[in-house]
Amino acid sequence: MDAPNDKFHPARILWLHRWSPRLLSFRLSREPGFRFVPGQFARLGLHQANGVPVWRAYSMASATWDDYLEFYSIIVPDGAFTSRLAQMQVGDELMMERQPFGFFTTNRFADGRDLWMLGTGTGLAPYLAILQDETTWTRFERLILVHGARNADDLAYRAEIASLRDHPLWAEHGHKLVYQPVATRDDSVSGALHARIPALLQSGELEARLGIPLTLADSRIMICGSPSMVHDTHKTLLGRGFRLSRLSAPAQIAVENAW
């Protein structure tokens, strides 16, 4: 592993958890000076067999105050990065850039009543960090997390999400969290919806199930997941009059591709 330099440093794997054969969470050691805003991502690197490093972006899934950094990854067969990651063990090292990146954060929104977090697959990760930020719980009246996957095994972190309601830092606001699973290929998931998120928005089924309307005045909508989901969801919302939010022109939508 390369020696530390000004741009990156070696990060040690502290913990690994397999959710399914293709989904993995892991925790890395954290430099004391590393700071990030919930929703941002880090660049992680591994050397290939030819010595050339390959880098991938991963959103932090841990809280800003944790002494480790947690990430959530899909394992791509024969992937230059993840096929090697899948073989690593606690104590192994990879490279991590010292600077966080990204603008997929709630501070790009003007105040609103409802924060919608729409995600598929590992697009859940930034929302886990956002939901471990006390400001999120005090700023919004409702926190609506919609996580889509193919089947029950891919709906990771369900117990951890449920436990967020009882966290001592915001337990008085715990009732604000609404969690809606979506399993497109598995009818066995209790309470789940079974169509793609863009289709659920087009049909109105998502809003009907939750009893919460999407409105220009009250809704702030984050979208993270596969490029096709992000594209189709964004397009659907644009058709309803919602607009992409920028720091210079706050509106209703923020988007991020999970890969």
CSV table of C-alpha atoms in Angstrom, one decimal:
chain,number,residue,atom,x,y,z
A,1,MET,CA,0.0,0.0,0.0
A,2,ASP,CA,1.3,3.5,-0.9
A,3,ALA,CA,2.6,5.6,1.9
A,4,PRO,CA,0.4,8.5,3.0
A,5,ASN,CA,0.6,11.7,1.0
A,6,ASP,CA,-1.3,15.0,0.8
A,7,LYS,CA,-4.1,13.6,-1.3
A,8,PHE,CA,-4.9,10.1,0.1
A,9,HIS,CA,-4.0,7.9,3.0
A,10,PRO,CA,-4.3,4.2,3.8
A,11,ALA,CA,-7.5,3.2,5.5
A,12,ARG,CA,-7.9,-0.1,7.4
A,13,ILE,CA,-11.0,-2.3,7.2
A,14,LEU,CA,-12.4,-2.5,10.7
A,15,TRP,CA,-15.7,-4.5,10.0
A,16,LEU,CA,-17.4,-6.3,7.2
A,17,HIS,CA,-21.0,-7.4,6.8
A,18,ARG,CA,-22.6,-9.4,3.9
A,19,TRP,CA,-26.2,-8.6,3.4
A,20,SER,CA,-26.5,-11.0,0.4
A,21,PRO,CA,-24.0,-12.5,-2.1
A,22,ARG,CA,-23.9,-9.2,-4.0
A,23,LEU,CA,-24.2,-6.6,-1.2
A,24,LEU,CA,-21.6,-5.7,1.3
A,25,SER,CA,-21.1,-3.1,4.1
A,26,PHE,CA,-17.8,-2.2,5.5
A,27,ARG,CA,-16.2,0.2,7.9
A,28,LEU,CA,-12.8,1.9,7.5
A,29,SER,CA,-10.6,3.7,9.9
A,30,ARG,CA,-11.1,7.4,10.0
A,31,GLU,CA,-8.5,10.1,10.1
A,32,PRO,CA,-9.2,12.5,13.0
A,33,GLY,CA,-9.3,15.5,10.6
A,34,PHE,CA,-11.7,14.0,8.1
A,35,ARG,CA,-15.0,16.0,8.0
A,36,PHE,CA,-18.0,15.6,5.8
A,37,VAL,CA,-21.6,16.8,5.3
A,38,PRO,CA,-24.2,14.0,5.4
A,39,GLY,CA,-24.9,13.0,1.8
A,40,GLN,CA,-21.3,13.5,0.6
A,41,PHE,CA,-19.1,10.7,-0.8
A,42,ALA,CA,-15.5,9.6,-0.5
A,43,ARG,CA,-13.1,8.2,-3.2
A,44,LEU,CA,-11.7,4.8,-2.3
A,45,GLY,CA,-8.8,3.2,-4.3
A,46,LEU,CA,-7.2,-0.2,-4.8
A,47,HIS,CA,-4.3,-1.2,-6.9
A,48,GLN,CA,-4.9,-3.6,-9.8
A,49,ALA,CA,-2.6,-6.5,-10.6
A,50,ASN,CA,-0.7,-4.2,-13.0
A,51,GLY,CA,-0.1,-1.7,-10.2
A,52,VAL,CA,-2.4,0.9,-11.6
A,53,PRO,CA,-4.9,2.2,-9.0
A,54,VAL,CA,-8.6,2.1,-9.6
A,55,TRP,CA,-10.9,4.5,-7.7
A,56,ARG,CA,-14.6,4.4,-6.9
A,57,ALA,CA,-16.9,6.9,-5.2
A,58,TYR,CA,-18.8,5.7,-2.1
A,59,SER,CA,-21.3,7.8,-0.1
A,60,MET,CA,-20.7,7.7,3.7
A,61,ALA,CA,-23.4,5.8,5.5
A,62,SER,CA,-22.2,6.5,9.0
A,63,ALA,CA,-22.8,9.5,11.2
A,64,THR,CA,-20.6,12.5,11.1
A,65,TRP,CA,-19.5,11.8,14.7
A,66,ASP,CA,-18.6,8.1,14.3
A,67,ASP,CA,-14.9,7.3,14.7
A,68,TYR,CA,-15.2,5.1,11.6
A,69,LEU,CA,-16.5,5.5,8.1
A,70,GLU,CA,-19.2,3.1,6.9
A,71,PHE,CA,-19.9,2.3,3.2
A,72,TYR,CA,-22.4,0.2,1.4
A,73,SER,CA,-21.4,-1.6,-1.9
A,74,ILE,CA,-22.8,-3.8,-4.6
A,75,ILE,CA,-20.3,-6.5,-5.7
A,76,VAL,CA,-20.0,-6.4,-9.5
A,77,PRO,CA,-18.8,-9.8,-10.9
A,78,ASP,CA,-15.3,-9.2,-12.4
A,79,GLY,CA,-15.5,-5.6,-11.4
A,80,ALA,CA,-12.1,-3.9,-11.2
A,81,PHE,CA,-12.7,-2.6,-7.7
A,82,THR,CA,-15.5,-4.6,-6.1
A,83,SER,CA,-14.2,-8.1,-7.1
A,84,ARG,CA,-11.1,-7.3,-5.1
A,85,LEU,CA,-13.0,-5.6,-2.3
A,86,ALA,CA,-15.1,-8.8,-1.9
A,87,GLN,CA,-12.0,-10.8,-1.1
A,88,MET,CA,-10.6,-8.4,1.5
A,89,GLN,CA,-10.7,-9.1,5.3
A,90,VAL,CA,-10.7,-7.1,8.5
A,91,GLY,CA,-7.2,-5.5,8.8
A,92,ASP,CA,-6.6,-5.1,5.1
A,93,GLU,CA,-6.0,-1.6,3.7
A,94,LEU,CA,-7.2,0.4,0.8
A,95,MET,CA,-6.6,4.0,-0.2
A,96,MET,CA,-8.9,6.9,0.7
A,97,GLU,CA,-8.7,10.4,-0.5
A,98,ARG,CA,-8.6,13.0,2.3
A,99,GLN,CA,-11.2,15.3,0.8
A,100,PRO,CA,-15.0,14.5,0.7
A,101,PHE,CA,-17.0,15.3,-2.4
A,102,GLY,CA,-20.5,16.0,-3.6
A,103,PHE,CA,-23.5,18.3,-3.1
A,104,PHE,CA,-26.2,15.7,-2.4
A,105,THR,CA,-27.0,17.4,0.9
A,106,THR,CA,-30.1,18.9,2.5
A,107,ASN,CA,-28.5,22.3,2.7
A,108,ARG,CA,-29.2,22.8,-1.0
A,109,PHE,CA,-33.0,23.0,-0.2
A,110,ALA,CA,-35.1,25.9,1.1
A,111,ASP,CA,-37.1,24.9,4.1
A,112,GLY,CA,-40.0,22.6,3.4
A,113,ARG,CA,-42.3,20.3,5.4
A,114,ASP,CA,-41.5,16.9,4.0
A,115,LEU,CA,-38.1,15.4,3.1
A,116,TRP,CA,-38.5,12.6,0.5
A,117,MET,CA,-35.5,10.2,0.2
A,118,LEU,CA,-36.0,8.0,-2.8
A,119,GLY,CA,-33.4,5.3,-3.3
A,120,THR,CA,-32.6,2.0,-4.9
A,121,GLY,CA,-29.9,-0.5,-4.0
A,122,THR,CA,-26.8,1.1,-2.5
A,123,GLY,CA,-28.4,4.5,-3.2
A,124,LEU,CA,-29.6,4.0,0.4
A,125,ALA,CA,-26.2,4.9,1.8
A,126,PRO,CA,-26.3,8.8,1.8
A,127,TYR,CA,-29.8,8.7,3.4
A,128,LEU,CA,-28.4,6.6,6.3
A,129,ALA,CA,-25.9,9.5,7.0
A,130,ILE,CA,-28.6,12.1,6.6
A,131,LEU,CA,-30.9,10.3,9.0
A,132,GLN,CA,-28.1,10.3,11.6
A,133,ASP,CA,-27.9,14.1,11.5
A,134,GLU,CA,-30.0,15.7,14.3
A,135,THR,CA,-30.6,18.8,12.1
A,136,THR,CA,-32.6,16.6,9.7
A,137,TRP,CA,-35.0,15.5,12.4
A,138,THR,CA,-35.6,19.1,13.7
A,139,ARG,CA,-35.8,20.8,10.3
A,140,PHE,CA,-38.5,18.7,8.6
A,141,GLU,CA,-41.9,17.6,9.8
A,142,ARG,CA,-41.8,14.3,8.0
A,143,LEU,CA,-38.9,12.2,6.8
A,144,ILE,CA,-40.0,9.7,4.1
A,145,LEU,CA,-37.5,7.0,3.1
A,146,VAL,CA,-38.4,4.9,0.1
A,147,HIS,CA,-36.0,2.1,-0.6
A,148,GLY,CA,-36.4,-0.1,-3.7
A,149,ALA,CA,-34.7,-3.4,-4.4
A,150,ARG,CA,-35.4,-6.6,-6.2
A,151,ASN,CA,-36.1,-8.8,-3.2
A,152,ALA,CA,-36.1,-9.0,0.6
A,153,ASP,CA,-32.4,-9.9,0.8
A,154,ASP,CA,-31.5,-6.7,-1.0
A,155,LEU,CA,-33.5,-4.5,1.4
A,156,ALA,CA,-30.6,-3.9,3.7
A,157,TYR,CA,-30.5,-1.9,7.0
A,158,ARG,CA,-34.2,-2.4,7.8
A,159,ALA,CA,-33.6,-3.0,11.5
A,160,GLU,CA,-31.1,-0.2,11.7
A,161,ILE,CA,-33.6,2.2,10.0
A,162,ALA,CA,-36.3,1.2,12.5
A,163,SER,CA,-34.0,1.8,15.4
A,164,LEU,CA,-33.3,5.4,14.3
A,165,ARG,CA,-36.7,6.4,15.7
A,166,ASP,CA,-35.4,5.7,19.2
A,167,HIS,CA,-32.0,7.4,19.0
A,168,PRO,CA,-31.6,9.5,22.1
A,169,LEU,CA,-30.5,12.6,20.2
A,170,TRP,CA,-33.8,12.9,18.4
A,171,ALA,CA,-36.2,10.4,20.0
A,172,GLU,CA,-38.8,13.1,20.5
A,173,HIS,CA,-38.9,13.4,16.7
A,174,GLY,CA,-38.8,9.7,16.0
A,175,HIS,CA,-42.4,9.7,14.9
A,176,LYS,CA,-41.5,11.7,11.8
A,177,LEU,CA,-39.8,8.8,10.0
A,178,VAL,CA,-41.8,7.0,7.4
A,179,TYR,CA,-40.2,4.0,5.8
A,180,GLN,CA,-41.6,2.4,2.7
A,181,PRO,CA,-39.9,-0.7,1.2
A,182,VAL,CA,-40.3,-1.5,-2.5
A,183,ALA,CA,-39.5,-5.0,-3.7
A,184,THR,CA,-40.0,-5.3,-7.5
A,185,ARG,CA,-39.5,-9.1,-7.7
A,186,ASP,CA,-40.6,-10.4,-4.3
A,187,ASP,CA,-44.1,-10.5,-3.1
A,188,SER,CA,-43.1,-11.8,0.3
A,189,VAL,CA,-41.9,-8.5,1.8
A,190,SER,CA,-44.6,-7.3,4.3
A,191,GLY,CA,-45.9,-3.8,3.5
A,192,ALA,CA,-43.8,-3.5,0.3
A,193,LEU,CA,-44.9,-2.0,-3.0
A,194,HIS,CA,-43.9,-3.9,-6.1
A,195,ALA,CA,-43.3,-1.5,-9.0
A,196,ARG,CA,-40.4,0.7,-9.9
A,197,ILE,CA,-40.3,4.0,-8.1
A,198,PRO,CA,-40.9,6.1,-11.2
A,199,ALA,CA,-44.0,4.0,-12.0
A,200,LEU,CA,-45.2,4.4,-8.4
A,201,LEU,CA,-45.0,8.1,-8.8
A,202,GLN,CA,-46.7,8.1,-12.2
A,203,SER,CA,-49.6,6.0,-10.9
A,204,GLY,CA,-49.9,7.9,-7.6
A,205,GLU,CA,-49.6,4.6,-5.8
A,206,LEU,CA,-46.8,5.7,-3.6
A,207,GLU,CA,-48.5,8.8,-2.4
A,208,ALA,CA,-51.8,6.9,-1.9
A,209,ARG,CA,-50.1,4.2,0.2
A,210,LEU,CA,-48.4,6.7,2.5
A,211,GLY,CA,-51.2,9.2,2.6
A,212,ILE,CA,-48.7,12.0,1.8
A,213,PRO,CA,-49.0,14.1,-1.3
A,214,LEU,CA,-46.0,15.5,-3.2
A,215,THR,CA,-46.4,19.2,-3.6
A,216,LEU,CA,-44.3,22.0,-4.8
A,217,ALA,CA,-44.7,24.0,-1.6
A,218,ASP,CA,-44.0,21.3,0.9
A,219,SER,CA,-41.9,18.5,-0.7
A,220,ARG,CA,-38.1,18.3,-0.9
A,221,ILE,CA,-37.1,15.3,-2.9
A,222,MET,CA,-33.8,13.5,-3.0
A,223,ILE,CA,-33.1,10.8,-5.6
A,224,CYS,CA,-30.2,8.3,-5.5
A,225,GLY,CA,-29.8,4.9,-7.1
A,226,SER,CA,-29.3,3.3,-10.5
A,227,PRO,CA,-28.9,5.8,-13.4
A,228,SER,CA,-32.1,4.6,-15.0
A,229,MET,CA,-34.1,5.1,-11.8
A,230,VAL,CA,-32.6,8.5,-11.2
A,231,HIS,CA,-33.3,9.6,-14.8
A,232,ASP,CA,-36.9,8.2,-14.9
A,233,THR,CA,-37.8,9.6,-11.5
A,234,HIS,CA,-36.3,13.0,-12.2
A,235,LYS,CA,-38.2,13.1,-15.6
A,236,THR,CA,-41.5,12.1,-13.9
A,237,LEU,CA,-41.1,14.8,-11.3
A,238,LEU,CA,-40.2,17.5,-13.9
A,239,GLY,CA,-43.4,16.6,-15.7
A,240,ARG,CA,-45.3,17.5,-12.5
A,241,GLY,CA,-43.6,20.9,-12.2
A,242,PHE,CA,-40.8,20.1,-9.7
A,243,ARG,CA,-37.4,21.5,-10.5
A,244,LEU,CA,-33.8,20.7,-9.7
A,245,SER,CA,-32.5,22.6,-6.7
A,246,ARG,CA,-29.3,24.6,-6.8
A,247,LEU,CA,-27.6,26.6,-4.0
A,248,SER,CA,-28.1,29.7,-6.1
A,249,ALA,CA,-31.7,28.8,-7.0
A,250,PRO,CA,-33.3,26.5,-4.3
A,251,ALA,CA,-36.2,24.3,-5.6
A,252,GLN,CA,-37.5,20.8,-4.8
A,253,ILE,CA,-35.2,18.1,-6.3
A,254,ALA,CA,-31.6,16.8,-5.7
A,255,VAL,CA,-30.2,13.9,-7.7
A,256,GLU,CA,-27.2,11.6,-7.3
A,257,ASN,CA,-26.3,8.4,-9.2
A,258,ALA,CA,-25.2,5.6,-6.8
A,259,TRP,CA,-22.9,4.2,-9.5
